[in-house]
Amino acid sequence: ATSGRVGGRASEANAAMSTSPLRVAVRIRPTQPHDGKNSDTVVAPLGDGRLAVRHGDVAKDFSFDTVFGPEVGQHEVYTKCALPLVEAVLDARNACIFAFGSTGSGKTFSMLGSEGGRQRSSQDGILPRVAAELFRRLEQSKALAQHASGVQGCAAYQVRASFIEVYRESAFDLLGGPVSSSRDPAQACTLREDRDGRVFAEGACEESVRSVAQLLKVVARGAAARATAATGVHAHSSRSHALLVLSVERRWHDLRDPDPTRFKSQVARFTLVDLAGAESMERSHNGAVDAAGVGTNLGLLVLGRVIHALASNERVPYRDSTLTRLMQTCLGGNAVTQMLACIAPTTRDMDISLQTLNYATSARDVRLTVSSVSVVDEIDDDPMVGDFEDIDTDLNRRAIWIETVYGDVFARCVGNSADPLLLYVHGSGPLNSSMMWNHLELDIERIAKERGGSNLPTRFFNVAIDCPGYGRSPGNRQIIRTYPGGLISSVITALGRKSAAALIGSSQGACAVFNCALEFPAFAHTLAVCHPVGHAPQRYDKIWQPSLLIFDVEDAGHPVEVGRQMRRYLQDPRYFEFARSVDGDWECQHMGEEMVALLAGSWQNIKKKRKGGQRDDRLPELTRVAGGFKSWNEPHNGEWGAWCGIGEGAADPEPLQSSDDADAWRAELDPGTNMMVYRHVRTGRCTKVRPRGQRIVVDKLTTAGASAPGAAPSDVTSGIAAGTACFTPTPAEPALFESSDDEDSEVEEQRRDQQAREATDLAEREFAQDACDLCRAVLVEPLRLAGCRCALCACCMERTVRYTRQCPACGEGVDVDGKVPAQAVGTEEWLERLRMRNSTPELDAQQDYLLQLQLARTRVTRILLEYGSVSKSDGSKTSYTSFVRVVSVAGASASVKSIIEKVDFNINPGYSKPTATSKEPKNKQLGYAFEYAMARSYPCWMTIHFQGALGLPKVLLEFDVQERPKVARRIVIQLPSNEKGGFRASDTISFDAALPRNAWIRCAGTGGRQADVEYLPEPGADDTSAHYAAPGPVFAHMPGVVRETKSSATARGRSSGGAGSVAGSSSRGPSGQRHRSTSRPSRPSSRSSNDN
């Protein structure tokens, strides 16, 4: 399947109904052997939706929405005809596609594919592709809704299938049990109409399906019961019409509803109609009257009348036929409908082809009224453009996108997806990728084909991934190191499996394979590694899987001593050593052979467990087409070729450059429907289709359904736990659909067990924690934050969270209990253990430091300001609101409203005259605010003028508006209590806020004109721990308060210089650096002039 184009066409927001034509496409099948050698081709496409029929005196041209020539493949037919209908169903609209044409014109091939859809391949028809896209998109939406809301089970879906046959004007349920061969009308279903006008077969069975494989089994079962017979044209010609209805039900909890037992439900239906072929009695039955054929033609005749009546605005005879009665909603009601007319190109079929074309021409005049239109996404560029399918259909080399909770993962594939899975993970070389495995995959397929039999499959499904941040996969390269088990198990599950027959790795990829076997042992049956890197090999004594290890004794980057330790600890190793100078590239020549031998020796056990790496029908495949043979075979962006980079050593990968936030897509969750919409950060373009291979940013929601203030958005390409310091169990909502016990897969049980183990490990680590997560000093009067569960000492709390309301260690927003940060639950025993500690010099020093911080707070006035911007996209332009507000005032008699005299806003800092001035905090939420719309972000410098009685300088915030929905940071302005500042009205402190950050500004009291500015590092910065390890200059300009002595600082393991000194650096530095600002007579004319 392919995704929607990034940025579709938005409809009118208040449009409840829309009118659109019934879209008609024509497909010309290739000539077939049964057409006869003397049959000429008389139908040809002309381009631009036109075709011509030329034979003898016949010369006719036709025009349709789309014409597919004989050379067009299944993917293009699906993309243009069916994918827009999938979008309609996901947008809560009904959809229908029906294939029309004579017997043998290619209807079943177009709808199901080769062998009726039973053999999954590049020849898949519309139904398998529609189902794959539906399951993938629904699963993706559910996962992202849970990630964004932080609530497990907040949204769920169910797909149900019903299969109705129309035979001789009676409707029969093909799934409800045996259908008598006589088709007794007494067994037929009664047609009913619900209050919404939908006509349905009463009592027809609806079966829940969870994957493409399950759906195709249901279709095959129904098709086996369908009436067929041999005719003069087709050996198994359909003697009836059939309607397959996929009911897609979404249920969700409204996150704003306090009652967890209430949920909302929405059902959209996708109807696929397989019309029996129109036929003549002469050709099909040698002139004999056939009752089934008459019934078939009657339905088609009435369908033609209905289409003509709809096009002519006449009375529509829906009730004249059972077929048209069941299709009433699709043709004249609330549904987006596509007609696919299939014709043969030869002289033998010219008459019936002309009838089909005339039939299709009249259908183009039908106008459909469809409700609930909100967004119509355009179709994405076909990933097969410029590419081609593998001519070796057995190998079927190609590329796919795998959708995981860690982002989209690019993969190269060899083989059929129904065969047992072999999953390959590359090493950490800077240009390494899935391409390094191309030769090994072919070797394994060749050897398995030669040796396969009862003890070994003859074919495997080989999938080599580009780990996040490598090759074509977006994301952070540290994911495969930090979450090896999570990433690999997520890939396996997204491929519709409970396990892989083998995990194969090289270098750091081998380390990831071993770690996955330790974290999720049931996901792998065998392991194979070459030149592996391993950490603490003694842990490998828990790995029971048969394991192949290959080492080069001359490779210093992968010491053979480590490999020999692995051999000693692994329970079932197959170990090989070679010297490259003597044996050449031994692993390249022999790894495939040894891998097949490993699988053959273990296959009898493998095939009995968790389906032996084969596809599980209960799990959807979350994959999309990424390319054909060319994408598989050619390197991308300089990546190494096959078997290259295997000796790159164990060095850490080069650090990645930070991603361009402006080119990212933001996933936004509607709390009312729990559906995701993707909005481009820079352009504001919107789509409901997840952009393929792009960086996705997900905004976390609070329980109220709004973005958490101050909380940084998480990048889903950076892993599940991006931006969090530890694992936190996800709260769950009541189940939205009932499920039987046998539907609980072992994968889910495994994940629940893993979550329980992680929760236990977390509790043990938290109980044993003695050091602050920020400054790394011993914890004194600590607080474990309720949201992120980071533990901070009271000293760091005084300097950060008390004022910033943002965790300085991980960046998460802080939950507040009343007016103070909330303590996490389950910390009583930990706090009691810390209280019972014996005194140590470092603990005493920390307590002394805390007393001084608390004393300082009582002797100063602190004004807490918040500044930032809010953005709201409106298509081509984005409205940005810059703001400053006074949050609180402590230690002074002045009120919040009497602090600021005015705020100047200047979007052209080169000019001294401000763009706008705000003298009142007119915005209740933002305070002093200025709104301006522009197509891109821009500088908006804000000058804060304080009331003259305070004696404070102006503060110039050199700010750039941000393209996130809301960015807010805080500044604490401090001056001695009961004193006013000694600054003049013209004095200005320049504050570098191009990258918004929290800070302190400590001003001298009466008689002084100095101020210390301390920028607080953004969470995750390299210098964060070092910055907070040194005592802050909290006592600057405070007479009577003793600053920390060198001896006490030494006892705490810190240096006493620099940070606490009044004479700090005199130039503006990077995040976390302090500098000293002096008075300045006038405002700078450019940004560079604010250096002192």
XYZ file of C-alpha atoms in Angstrom, residues 517-1036:
520
model
C 17.250 -12.529 23.149
C 17.739 -11.597 26.800
C 14.805 -9.149 26.941
C 12.329 -11.026 24.706
C 13.574 -14.621 24.460
C 10.389 -15.934 22.830
C 10.810 -13.655 19.785
C 13.818 -15.551 18.357
C 14.360 -19.260 17.692
C 18.015 -19.068 16.561
C 20.747 -16.409 16.525
C 23.589 -15.806 14.076
C 26.260 -13.118 14.412
C 29.510 -12.175 12.722
C 32.179 -9.965 14.322
C 29.891 -9.398 17.308
C 30.249 -6.792 20.005
C 29.054 -7.887 23.417
C 28.831 -6.282 26.822
C 29.137 -8.445 29.949
C 29.088 -11.820 28.110
C 28.469 -13.591 31.426
C 24.831 -12.511 31.003
C 24.580 -14.743 27.941
C 24.295 -17.859 30.077
C 20.533 -17.197 29.960
C 20.432 -17.412 26.132
C 19.150 -20.865 25.186
C 18.786 -20.379 21.428
C 21.210 -22.217 19.091
C 23.724 -19.505 18.179
C 26.183 -19.164 15.305
C 29.264 -16.980 16.018
C 31.964 -16.002 13.498
C 35.108 -14.071 14.517
C 38.124 -12.745 12.664
C 41.097 -13.232 15.007
C 42.877 -10.304 13.304
C 40.030 -7.815 13.849
C 41.124 -5.618 16.762
C 37.799 -3.805 16.780
C 35.998 -7.051 17.648
C 38.407 -8.869 20.010
C 38.330 -12.622 19.675
C 38.729 -12.888 23.458
C 35.189 -11.541 23.791
C 33.976 -14.162 21.344
C 35.599 -16.948 23.318
C 33.834 -15.699 26.445
C 30.548 -15.740 24.535
C 31.203 -19.330 23.486
C 31.817 -20.267 27.108
C 28.595 -18.691 28.427
C 26.109 -19.404 25.612
C 24.122 -22.581 26.158
C 24.224 -23.822 22.524
C 26.993 -22.124 20.468
C 28.324 -22.942 16.964
C 31.636 -21.103 16.980
C 34.056 -20.296 14.126
C 37.334 -18.350 14.012
C 39.339 -17.378 10.946
C 42.268 -15.130 10.000
C 41.523 -12.841 7.067
C 45.148 -12.737 5.949
C 45.107 -16.529 5.576
C 41.470 -17.514 4.951
C 40.283 -14.454 3.030
C 36.686 -13.296 3.484
C 35.638 -16.554 5.112
C 32.419 -15.234 6.601
C 31.243 -13.952 3.205
C 31.753 -17.388 1.664
C 30.493 -19.647 4.454
C 28.024 -17.801 6.705
C 25.050 -18.658 4.500
C 25.935 -22.347 4.509
C 26.422 -22.450 8.286
C 23.211 -20.457 8.824
C 21.172 -22.980 6.836
C 22.823 -25.850 8.726
C 21.912 -24.174 12.023
C 18.268 -23.842 10.946
C 18.109 -27.394 9.585
C 19.419 -28.842 12.854
C 16.802 -26.978 14.886
C 13.800 -26.861 12.550
C 11.781 -29.630 14.151
C 11.742 -27.622 17.382
C 11.370 -24.238 15.700
C 8.214 -25.062 13.760
C 6.382 -26.145 16.930
C 6.787 -22.829 18.747
C 5.050 -19.517 18.038
C 4.403 -20.538 14.403
C 8.123 -20.912 13.707
C 8.542 -17.362 12.457
C 5.617 -17.630 10.035
C 2.830 -15.091 9.751
C 0.145 -15.086 12.448
C -3.298 -14.421 11.005
C -4.346 -12.579 14.161
C -1.700 -9.885 13.740
C -1.963 -7.166 11.054
C 1.014 -6.430 8.822
C 2.038 -2.798 9.333
C 4.034 -2.397 6.122
C 3.922 -0.245 2.997
C 5.610 -0.397 -0.367
C 8.903 1.538 -0.414
C 10.220 0.438 -3.790
C 11.009 -2.454 -6.103
C 14.172 -4.203 -7.239
C 16.005 -0.944 -7.863
C 15.468 0.256 -4.282
C 16.700 -3.122 -3.020
C 19.751 -3.293 -5.276
C 21.123 0.252 -5.394
C 22.945 2.094 -2.556
C 21.397 5.233 -1.120
C 23.301 8.334 -0.047
C 26.693 6.642 -0.043
C 25.732 3.630 2.086
C 28.142 0.704 2.017
C 27.500 -2.210 -0.303
C 27.035 -5.875 0.526
C 29.450 -7.293 3.140
C 31.067 -3.863 3.587
C 31.543 -2.265 6.989
C 31.744 -5.593 8.831
C 35.032 -4.643 10.419
C 34.288 -1.066 11.343
C 35.076 -1.717 14.992
C 33.141 -1.095 18.114
C 33.560 2.661 18.162
C 30.553 4.773 18.939
C 28.705 6.098 15.894
C 29.287 9.673 14.901
C 26.887 12.046 16.625
C 23.933 13.031 14.526
C 23.248 16.575 13.539
C 20.058 17.825 15.130
C 17.013 17.391 12.935
C 15.408 20.418 11.379
C 12.300 20.986 13.469
C 10.836 23.092 10.682
C 10.750 20.094 8.333
C 9.011 17.803 10.820
C 5.375 16.763 10.963
C 3.357 17.190 14.124
C 0.894 14.439 15.063
C -2.063 16.088 16.739
C -4.672 14.115 18.684
C -8.291 15.224 18.697
C -9.337 14.450 22.296
C -12.957 14.121 21.225
C -12.380 11.416 18.583
C -8.880 10.159 19.503
C -7.907 10.362 15.823
C -4.533 11.621 14.616
C -3.966 14.423 12.098
C -0.504 15.238 10.739
C 0.416 18.905 10.277
C 3.660 20.111 8.689
C 5.459 22.359 11.169
C 6.703 24.872 8.614
C 3.958 25.000 5.983
C 0.904 24.071 8.057
C -0.210 21.518 5.450
C -2.482 18.880 6.921
C -3.106 15.204 6.152
C -4.704 12.237 7.876
C -2.163 9.929 6.244
C 1.108 9.458 8.096
C 3.872 10.882 5.840
C 6.161 8.061 4.761
C 9.690 8.103 6.176
C 9.333 11.545 7.775
C 10.170 12.793 11.268
C 6.983 12.768 13.362
C 6.592 14.808 16.562
C 3.798 13.790 18.937
C 2.422 16.257 21.474
C 1.589 14.720 24.835
C -1.855 15.541 26.244
C -2.846 16.185 29.781
C -5.846 14.409 31.259
C -7.929 17.392 30.257
C -7.017 16.772 26.644
C -4.812 19.814 26.128
C -1.094 19.983 25.535
C 0.793 20.042 28.772
C 2.234 23.539 29.347
C 5.976 23.617 29.184
C 6.190 19.962 28.227
C 8.486 19.267 25.342
C 6.959 17.283 22.485
C 8.332 13.796 21.977
C 9.829 12.591 18.725
C 8.394 9.170 17.923
C 11.395 8.471 15.715
C 13.515 8.724 18.856
C 11.842 5.830 20.626
C 8.959 5.140 22.932
C 10.541 6.830 25.887
C 11.892 9.889 24.121
C 12.170 12.714 26.568
C 11.513 10.561 29.617
C 14.011 9.473 32.199
C 12.385 6.242 33.242
C 9.639 3.740 32.521
C 6.152 4.648 33.685
C 3.271 2.177 33.335
C 0.513 3.448 31.052
C -2.928 3.852 32.644
C -5.646 1.823 30.963
C -9.258 2.514 30.066
C -12.011 -0.142 30.165
C -11.947 -2.463 27.143
C -13.960 -1.061 24.246
C -14.554 -4.428 22.519
C -15.128 -7.798 24.107
C -12.622 -10.457 23.114
C -12.408 -14.161 23.775
C -9.503 -15.631 25.708
C -7.965 -17.187 22.627
C -7.568 -13.746 21.059
C -5.020 -12.730 23.709
C -1.843 -13.441 21.795
C 1.344 -14.619 23.409
C 2.960 -11.406 22.203
C 0.713 -9.316 24.428
C 1.310 -11.619 27.372
C 5.049 -11.345 26.760
C 4.847 -7.567 26.713
C 2.792 -7.456 29.879
C 5.339 -9.678 31.611
C 8.128 -7.450 30.328
C 6.330 -4.348 31.614
C 5.902 -5.981 35.011
C 9.613 -6.854 35.121
C 10.570 -3.327 34.093
C 8.251 -1.863 36.727
C 9.852 -4.092 39.380
C 13.358 -3.167 38.230
C 12.386 0.496 38.281
C 11.047 0.255 41.818
C 14.282 -1.406 42.963
C 16.424 1.240 41.246
C 14.351 4.055 42.693
C 14.574 2.604 46.196
C 18.383 2.354 45.933
C 18.855 5.851 44.455
C 21.074 8.152 46.566
C 22.168 10.798 44.032
C 20.244 13.665 42.475
C 19.296 13.103 38.825
C 20.388 16.656 38.062
C 23.506 17.664 40.024
C 24.564 14.071 40.901
C 25.181 15.136 44.503
C 23.881 13.211 47.489
C 20.123 13.594 47.898
C 18.966 15.869 50.705
C 15.232 16.390 51.387
C 14.530 14.986 47.898
C 11.418 15.115 45.772
C 10.565 12.443 43.217
C 8.452 14.260 40.655
C 5.033 12.730 40.113
C 5.090 12.845 36.312
C 8.538 11.778 35.148
C 9.694 10.270 38.490
C 13.054 12.026 38.351
C 14.555 12.505 41.815
C 15.871 15.983 42.631
C 17.592 17.221 45.764
C 16.054 20.173 47.560
C 18.969 22.380 46.435
C 18.180 21.805 42.769
C 14.488 22.262 43.514
C 15.234 25.702 44.945
C 17.133 26.686 41.816
C 14.771 25.248 39.197
C 11.413 23.508 39.674
C 10.137 25.850 42.374
C 9.990 28.500 39.667
C 10.268 26.864 36.213
C 7.615 24.116 36.635
C 9.704 21.999 34.260
C 11.889 19.036 35.217
C 15.464 20.203 34.567
C 16.663 16.611 34.134
C 14.282 15.365 31.435
C 12.190 18.365 30.333
C 8.782 16.954 31.275
C 6.170 19.280 32.729
C 5.799 19.112 36.510
C 2.569 18.091 38.214
C 1.610 20.562 40.935
C -0.176 19.749 44.189
C -1.633 23.054 45.273
C 1.226 25.472 44.663
C 4.148 23.063 45.100
C 5.461 20.264 42.860
C 3.776 16.954 43.631
C 5.620 14.005 45.185
C 5.304 10.751 43.222
C 3.332 7.926 44.773
C 5.100 4.926 46.279
C 8.087 6.842 47.662
C 7.447 6.530 51.400
C 9.915 3.690 52.039
C 12.572 5.393 49.917
C 12.199 8.684 51.799
C 12.313 6.853 55.120
C 15.527 5.073 54.101
C 17.152 8.388 53.183
C 16.098 9.938 56.495
C 17.786 7.086 58.377
C 21.192 7.609 56.719
C 24.257 8.292 58.817
C 25.859 11.698 58.572
C 28.705 12.148 56.066
C 30.773 15.217 55.122
C 29.092 15.421 51.729
C 25.600 15.101 53.231
C 26.411 17.785 55.821
C 27.714 20.091 53.090
C 24.544 19.626 51.068
C 22.355 20.388 54.075
C 24.375 23.540 54.838
C 24.008 24.616 51.221
C 20.254 24.031 51.369
C 19.945 26.156 54.529
C 21.753 28.996 52.803
C 19.463 28.718 49.778
C 16.389 28.809 51.987
C 17.810 31.732 53.973
C 18.510 33.613 50.759
C 14.894 33.194 49.698
C 13.718 35.040 52.827
C 16.006 38.038 52.208
C 15.224 38.833 48.600
C 12.411 39.929 46.353
C 11.841 37.600 43.428
C 9.738 38.488 40.413
C 8.829 35.497 38.253
C 8.243 36.268 34.568
C 7.119 33.938 31.805
C 7.790 34.631 28.129
C 7.371 32.734 24.872
C 5.106 32.402 21.861
C 1.960 30.642 20.682
C 1.468 29.659 17.044
C -1.639 28.714 15.099
C -1.468 27.676 11.459
C -4.077 28.768 8.946
C -2.858 27.226 5.702
C -0.340 29.464 3.958
C 0.357 31.641 7.011
C 0.883 31.089 10.688
C -0.297 33.459 13.396
C 2.334 33.935 16.110
C 1.575 35.552 19.476
C 4.588 36.659 21.522
C 3.908 37.267 25.179
C 5.288 38.243 28.579
C 3.428 37.823 31.830
C 4.142 38.209 35.541
C 3.577 34.856 37.223
C 4.222 35.850 40.829
C 6.028 38.264 43.162
C 7.569 37.044 46.421
C 9.216 39.053 49.193
C 7.786 42.463 48.313
C 4.632 44.408 48.927
C 4.135 45.099 45.218
C 1.319 43.236 43.468
C 1.616 41.357 40.226
C -0.247 44.085 38.339
C 2.095 46.850 39.513
C 5.375 45.315 38.290
C 5.466 46.088 34.569
C 4.879 49.522 33.108
C 4.795 48.392 29.461
C 6.265 45.888 26.991
C 7.625 46.893 23.570
C 7.457 44.328 20.742
C 9.805 44.760 17.771
C 9.817 42.383 14.778
C 12.539 44.428 13.062
C 15.346 44.672 15.632
C 17.428 46.832 13.292
C 15.131 49.760 14.030
C 14.777 51.349 17.432
C 11.055 52.129 17.106
C 8.953 49.215 18.386
C 6.360 47.572 16.152
C 3.815 47.628 18.972
C 3.573 48.496 22.661
C 1.350 46.856 25.259
C 0.649 48.799 28.453
C -1.917 46.415 29.914
C -1.991 42.602 30.305
C -5.109 42.347 28.159
C -4.767 38.640 27.402
C -5.986 36.704 30.461
C -3.779 33.682 29.742
C -0.720 35.338 28.171
C -0.572 38.787 29.767
C 1.218 41.359 27.591
C 0.848 39.955 24.078
C 1.449 40.837 20.439
C 0.042 38.831 17.496
C 1.435 38.867 13.959
C 0.916 36.453 11.030
C 3.690 35.459 8.662
C 4.568 32.498 6.444
C 7.649 31.688 8.544
C 9.066 32.337 11.979
C 10.646 35.714 12.670
C 12.487 37.616 15.439
C 10.286 39.410 17.927
C 12.395 41.256 20.482
C 10.521 42.201 23.627
C 11.631 45.031 25.917
C 10.156 44.900 29.426
C 9.862 48.291 31.179
C 9.380 47.933 34.939
C 7.674 50.452 37.176
C 10.147 53.172 38.112
C 9.724 52.628 41.863
C 11.406 49.218 41.555
C 14.686 50.665 40.267
C 15.104 47.818 37.792
C 16.688 48.032 34.349
C 14.818 47.260 31.186
C 15.120 43.648 30.097
C 15.540 43.093 26.356
C 14.465 39.570 25.369
C 16.111 38.824 22.013
C 13.468 36.287 21.097
C 12.558 34.376 17.923
C 8.992 33.105 17.671
C 8.776 29.322 17.622
C 6.796 27.103 15.232
C 5.497 24.893 18.009
C 1.934 25.386 19.340
C 3.257 26.897 22.564
C 6.729 27.544 23.930
C 7.148 29.108 27.356
C 10.167 29.679 29.594
C 10.624 31.566 32.850
C 12.987 34.202 34.271
C 13.477 34.877 37.978
C 14.471 38.492 38.640
C 15.953 38.897 42.112
C 16.942 41.946 44.179
C 17.507 42.433 47.908
C 14.344 42.601 49.996
C 13.052 46.040 51.073
C 15.391 47.689 48.608
C 14.864 48.975 45.148
C 17.402 48.475 42.405
C 20.059 51.038 41.715
C 19.575 51.142 37.953
C 18.764 54.130 35.808
C 15.749 54.289 33.535
C 18.002 53.987 30.453
C 19.856 50.870 31.663
C 19.171 47.672 29.694
C 19.992 44.017 30.311
C 20.125 42.029 27.067
C 18.851 38.499 27.349
C 19.658 35.938 24.645
C 16.336 34.155 24.040
C 16.756 33.103 20.397
C 16.598 29.587 21.812
C 14.094 29.977 24.676
C 15.460 28.975 28.089
C 14.923 29.518 31.766
C 17.203 31.902 33.639
C 17.965 33.986 36.727
C 18.743 37.696 36.718
C 20.202 38.797 40.087
C 20.332 42.555 40.490
C 22.249 44.689 42.965
C 20.336 46.776 45.478
C 20.405 50.516 46.082
C 23.632 52.053 44.892
C 24.560 49.268 42.504
C 24.151 48.947 38.767
C 25.245 45.362 38.263
C 23.350 42.178 37.490
C 24.318 38.536 37.107
C 22.520 36.553 34.404
C 22.489 32.778 34.790
C 21.093 30.791 31.873
C 19.797 27.430 32.978
C 20.744 24.614 30.563
C 17.959 23.002 28.586
C 17.264 19.431 29.779
C 19.575 16.923 28.151
C 22.358 19.423 27.361
C 25.901 18.101 27.744
C 26.788 20.596 30.487
C 23.633 20.152 32.590
C 25.134 18.086 35.434
C 28.320 20.168 35.565
C 26.317 23.389 35.683
C 24.223 22.365 38.681
C 27.132 20.635 40.415
C 28.636 24.065 41.152
C 26.830 26.273 43.683
C 24.812 28.967 41.967
C 25.403 32.695 42.565
C 22.272 32.959 44.661
C 23.934 35.273 47.203
C 25.139 37.875 44.701
